Short mmCIF file of C-alpha atoms in Angstrom, two decimals:
data_model
loop_
_atom_site.label_atom_id
_atom_site.label_comp_id
_atom_site.label_asym_id
_atom_site.label_seq_id
_atom_site.Cartn_x
_atom_site.Cartn_y
_atom_site.Cartn_z
CA UNK A 1 94.97 63.98 76.93
CA UNK A 2 96.52 60.58 78.44
CA UNK A 3 96.95 59.24 81.87
CA UNK A 4 100.55 59.44 81.12
CA UNK A 5 100.82 63.18 81.14
CA UNK A 6 98.81 63.91 83.94
CA UNK A 7 101.45 63.46 86.90
CA UNK A 8 103.69 66.04 84.66
CA UNK A 9 100.74 68.46 84.81
CA UNK A 10 100.27 68.18 88.32
CA UNK A 11 103.83 68.62 89.04
CA UNK A 12 103.82 71.79 86.96
CA UNK A 13 100.20 73.34 88.76
CA UNK A 14 102.28 72.14 92.01
CA UNK A 15 105.28 74.38 91.57
CA UNK A 16 103.02 77.25 89.99
CA UNK A 17 100.89 76.95 93.05
CA UNK A 18 104.32 77.24 95.50
CA UNK A 19 105.27 80.21 93.84
CA UNK A 20 102.06 82.25 94.13
CA UNK A 21 101.95 81.26 97.88
CA UNK A 22 105.63 82.35 98.16
CA UNK A 23 104.54 85.53 96.37
CA UNK A 24 101.48 86.40 98.30
CA UNK A 25 103.48 85.86 101.15
CA UNK A 26 105.64 88.39 100.20
CA UNK A 27 102.63 91.08 100.05
CA UNK A 28 101.19 90.37 103.60
CA UNK A 29 100.24 93.77 105.36
CA UNK A 30 99.74 92.38 108.63
CA UNK A 31 102.02 90.45 109.97
CA UNK A 32 100.76 87.28 111.47
CA UNK A 33 102.72 87.36 114.72
CA UNK A 34 101.27 89.58 117.56
CA UNK A 35 104.54 90.60 118.85
CA UNK A 36 105.32 91.67 115.10
CA UNK A 37 102.31 93.64 114.91
CA UNK A 38 102.95 95.42 118.33
CA UNK A 39 106.89 95.62 118.10
CA UNK A 40 106.84 99.39 117.22
CA UNK A 41 104.47 100.52 119.63
CA UNK A 42 100.48 101.70 119.49
CA UNK A 43 98.96 105.07 118.85
CA UNK A 44 95.29 106.37 119.67
CA UNK A 45 92.81 106.33 117.04
CA UNK A 46 92.94 110.47 117.14
CA UNK A 47 96.90 110.27 116.44
CA UNK A 48 96.27 107.53 113.89
CA UNK A 49 93.97 110.04 111.94
CA UNK A 50 96.20 112.90 112.21
CA UNK A 51 99.43 110.84 111.07
CA UNK A 52 97.48 108.83 108.30
CA UNK A 53 95.10 111.57 106.72
CA UNK A 54 92.11 108.86 106.85
CA UNK A 55 89.23 109.95 108.48
CA UNK A 56 87.95 108.70 111.76
CA UNK A 57 85.24 106.51 110.31
CA UNK A 58 87.49 104.88 107.80
CA UNK A 59 89.71 103.74 110.61
CA UNK A 60 86.72 102.36 112.37
CA UNK A 61 85.51 100.60 109.39
CA UNK A 62 88.77 99.31 108.72
CA UNK A 63 88.67 98.03 112.58
CA UNK A 64 85.25 96.59 112.45
CA UNK A 65 85.84 94.66 109.21
CA UNK A 66 88.99 93.06 110.85
CA UNK A 67 91.28 94.82 108.44
CA UNK A 68 93.06 96.69 111.15
CA UNK A 69 93.85 95.11 114.27
CA UNK A 70 93.58 97.19 117.08
CA UNK A 71 93.25 96.74 120.93
CA UNK A 72 91.25 98.50 123.89
CA UNK A 73 93.37 97.75 126.96
CA UNK A 74 91.66 100.74 129.01
CA UNK A 75 89.80 103.94 127.71
CA UNK A 76 90.93 104.12 124.02
CA UNK A 77 91.54 102.01 121.13
CA UNK A 78 95.07 101.31 120.38
CA UNK A 79 96.42 100.92 116.71
CA UNK A 80 99.74 99.44 115.76
CA UNK A 81 102.06 101.78 114.46
CA UNK A 82 103.83 99.27 112.08
CA UNK A 83 100.27 98.09 110.49
CA UNK A 84 99.26 101.66 109.95
CA UNK A 85 102.86 102.53 108.09
CA UNK A 86 102.79 99.48 106.15
CA UNK A 87 99.12 100.36 105.16
CA UNK A 88 99.81 103.69 104.19
CA UNK A 89 102.82 102.77 102.11
CA UNK A 90 100.71 100.43 100.03
CA UNK A 91 97.78 102.62 99.94
CA UNK A 92 98.50 106.24 99.88
CA UNK A 93 99.54 106.80 96.75
CA UNK A 94 96.48 105.17 95.22
CA UNK A 95 94.43 107.15 97.85
CA UNK A 96 96.16 110.15 96.73
CA UNK A 97 95.42 110.06 93.32
CA UNK A 98 91.68 109.48 93.87
CA UNK A 99 91.68 112.39 96.14
CA UNK A 100 93.13 114.52 93.32
CA UNK A 101 90.69 112.98 90.88
CA UNK A 102 87.60 113.37 92.75
CA UNK A 103 88.57 116.47 95.12
CA UNK A 104 88.77 118.86 92.08
CA UNK A 105 86.40 121.45 92.12
CA UNK A 106 84.25 122.34 89.40
CA UNK A 107 84.96 126.17 87.81
CA UNK A 108 82.37 128.66 89.18
CA UNK A 109 80.06 129.87 86.46
CA UNK A 110 80.93 132.96 84.92
CA UNK A 111 78.28 135.94 85.75
CA UNK A 112 77.49 137.56 82.71
CA UNK A 113 74.81 139.47 81.09
CA UNK A 114 71.72 137.75 80.34
#
């Protein structure tokens, strides 16, 4: 490869990176603007558990890992409703399939004569 083809390759790479950056921006779960995150209000963790089907420990894990924005203006932690709905829309189907696969009970052994 000669030096004359290098600008063409760099231009092609730059174009591909621009496309990837655009696609990633479309996939974002959590809005970056704080006003947008809290635009539809917030719910307490207990309500988020009931609404989402996630366990309390799963929600707290999302909070401590920084994947879930939250606020504690008074006594209770609050979760932005919009974030939770978006997260569920993206993750609920795979989680439902996983729970179906892992939640199946094994049939009880048949009692028979020995």
